[in-house]
Amino acid sequence: MLPGAFGPDDLGVKEYLMSDVCYPLTLEEMSLAENSELAQAALEAAQRSHAPISNSRAGVALQLSSGRVVTGRYGENAAFNPGISAMEAVVVNWRMALLAQPEDRVVAAVMVEQQGASSQRYLAEAFLADYGVNLEYFRV
């Protein structure tokens, strides 16, 4: 237990979890051209992810059978407390999308991840394997 309040300010973190901050991450032109819509959506999610401590930003985009695209972004908590992975975030958004279209299934998935000390790739691949979907992966 901490004797006093503790938060991002104590670590010198200026942006908060739900801040509307966009980080300048880019994919190579060739990679982006091959997978434009889904890769762009995953890139935008990664750009808006919150990783002030690890700087390991990540975003996932799922293409649903209805044509809809849902995204999720990494949300890191202060002092390495548990956060939410990009895959967990996109699953929440997918489940919410199922409220409107219960038959929607995942047909394609892309992850964009900034190189860092750890990777969320294998968690995403393991989850998607249960649905028979391969993950397209890009590292920035």
Tab-separated table of C-alpha atoms in Angstrom, residues 16-122:
chain	number	residue	atom	x	y	z
A	16	TYR	CA	-3.523	10.279	-19.924
A	17	LEU	CA	-5.064	6.990	-21.050
A	18	MET	CA	-8.022	8.476	-22.944
A	19	SER	CA	-6.191	11.572	-24.235
A	20	ASP	CA	-6.624	12.317	-27.926
A	21	VAL	CA	-2.926	12.080	-28.779
A	22	CYS	CA	-1.687	10.742	-32.117
A	23	TYR	CA	1.909	9.477	-32.301
A	24	PRO	CA	3.819	9.636	-35.606
A	25	LEU	CA	4.153	5.975	-36.584
A	26	THR	CA	4.370	5.041	-40.264
A	27	LEU	CA	4.349	1.856	-42.322
A	28	GLU	CA	6.478	1.415	-45.405
A	29	GLU	CA	4.590	2.436	-48.550
A	30	MET	CA	4.755	-1.058	-50.086
A	31	SER	CA	3.349	-2.748	-46.980
A	32	LEU	CA	0.553	-0.213	-46.667
A	33	ALA	CA	-0.390	-0.447	-50.341
A	34	GLU	CA	-0.827	-4.225	-50.114
A	35	ASN	CA	-3.286	-4.026	-47.199
A	36	SER	CA	-4.539	-0.465	-47.395
A	37	GLU	CA	-7.856	-0.260	-45.507
A	38	LEU	CA	-7.218	-2.788	-42.750
A	39	ALA	CA	-3.534	-1.898	-42.328
A	40	GLN	CA	-4.403	1.802	-42.191
A	41	ALA	CA	-7.042	1.164	-39.507
A	42	ALA	CA	-4.544	-0.848	-37.425
A	43	LEU	CA	-1.905	1.856	-37.898
A	44	GLU	CA	-4.327	4.557	-36.723
A	45	ALA	CA	-5.180	2.471	-33.651
A	46	ALA	CA	-1.458	2.054	-32.881
A	47	GLN	CA	-0.886	5.793	-33.314
A	48	ARG	CA	-3.587	6.471	-30.710
A	49	SER	CA	-2.474	3.787	-28.250
A	50	HIS	CA	-1.213	4.796	-24.817
A	51	ALA	CA	2.231	3.454	-23.873
A	52	PRO	CA	4.057	6.222	-21.976
A	53	ILE	CA	6.362	3.874	-20.066
A	54	SER	CA	7.233	1.090	-22.538
A	55	ASN	CA	6.736	3.049	-25.799
A	56	SER	CA	5.483	-0.231	-27.286
A	57	ARG	CA	2.421	1.028	-29.133
A	58	ALA	CA	0.106	-1.460	-30.841
A	59	GLY	CA	-3.154	-1.475	-32.769
A	60	VAL	CA	-5.327	-4.255	-34.195
A	61	ALA	CA	-7.987	-4.047	-36.912
A	62	LEU	CA	-10.505	-6.814	-37.615
A	63	GLN	CA	-12.440	-7.126	-40.877
A	64	LEU	CA	-15.895	-8.577	-40.172
A	65	SER	CA	-17.970	-10.621	-42.610
A	66	SER	CA	-20.413	-7.698	-42.972
A	67	GLY	CA	-17.534	-5.512	-44.230
A	68	ARG	CA	-17.336	-3.539	-41.005
A	69	VAL	CA	-13.880	-2.842	-39.536
A	70	VAL	CA	-13.375	-2.705	-35.762
A	71	THR	CA	-10.169	-1.613	-34.061
A	72	GLY	CA	-8.474	-1.840	-30.695
A	73	ARG	CA	-5.448	-0.085	-29.253
A	74	TYR	CA	-3.029	-0.801	-26.442
A	75	GLY	CA	-3.705	1.015	-23.168
A	76	GLU	CA	-0.829	0.958	-20.685
A	77	ASN	CA	-1.350	1.911	-17.064
A	78	ALA	CA	1.010	3.874	-14.821
A	79	ALA	CA	3.968	2.064	-13.239
A	80	PHE	CA	3.481	-1.091	-15.348
A	81	ASN	CA	0.184	-1.972	-13.660
A	82	PRO	CA	-1.973	-4.226	-15.827
A	83	GLY	CA	-3.346	-2.462	-18.868
A	84	ILE	CA	-5.340	-3.699	-21.830
A	85	SER	CA	-3.701	-5.234	-24.894
A	86	ALA	CA	-4.696	-4.144	-28.380
A	87	MET	CA	-6.232	-7.599	-28.961
A	88	GLU	CA	-8.321	-7.393	-25.782
A	89	ALA	CA	-9.533	-3.931	-26.797
A	90	VAL	CA	-10.539	-5.024	-30.307
A	91	VAL	CA	-12.378	-8.080	-28.935
A	92	VAL	CA	-14.444	-5.777	-26.693
A	93	ASN	CA	-15.262	-3.599	-29.710
A	94	TRP	CA	-16.085	-6.670	-31.828
A	95	ARG	CA	-18.424	-8.018	-29.148
A	96	MET	CA	-20.152	-4.629	-28.993
A	97	ALA	CA	-20.531	-4.701	-32.800
A	98	LEU	CA	-22.223	-8.095	-32.453
A	99	LEU	CA	-25.067	-6.411	-30.569
A	100	ALA	CA	-26.123	-4.903	-33.906
A	101	GLN	CA	-25.163	-7.840	-36.161
A	102	PRO	CA	-24.902	-11.081	-34.132
A	103	GLU	CA	-23.819	-13.156	-37.156
A	104	ASP	CA	-20.729	-11.024	-37.923
A	105	ARG	CA	-17.539	-13.078	-37.823
A	106	VAL	CA	-13.893	-12.147	-38.218
A	107	VAL	CA	-12.539	-12.787	-41.716
A	108	ALA	CA	-9.213	-10.892	-41.586
A	109	ALA	CA	-6.958	-9.284	-38.982
A	110	VAL	CA	-3.992	-6.912	-39.016
A	111	MET	CA	-1.720	-5.816	-36.168
A	112	VAL	CA	0.656	-2.862	-36.290
A	113	GLU	CA	3.160	-2.769	-33.448
A	114	GLN	CA	5.992	-0.464	-32.507
A	115	GLN	CA	9.200	-2.299	-31.716
A	116	GLY	CA	9.694	-2.420	-27.959
A	117	ALA	CA	10.788	-4.598	-25.072
A	118	SER	CA	7.757	-6.879	-25.381
A	119	SER	CA	5.332	-7.924	-28.098
A	120	GLN	CA	1.575	-8.506	-28.170
A	121	ARG	CA	1.787	-10.457	-31.415
A	122	TYR	CA	1.632	-13.972	-29.965
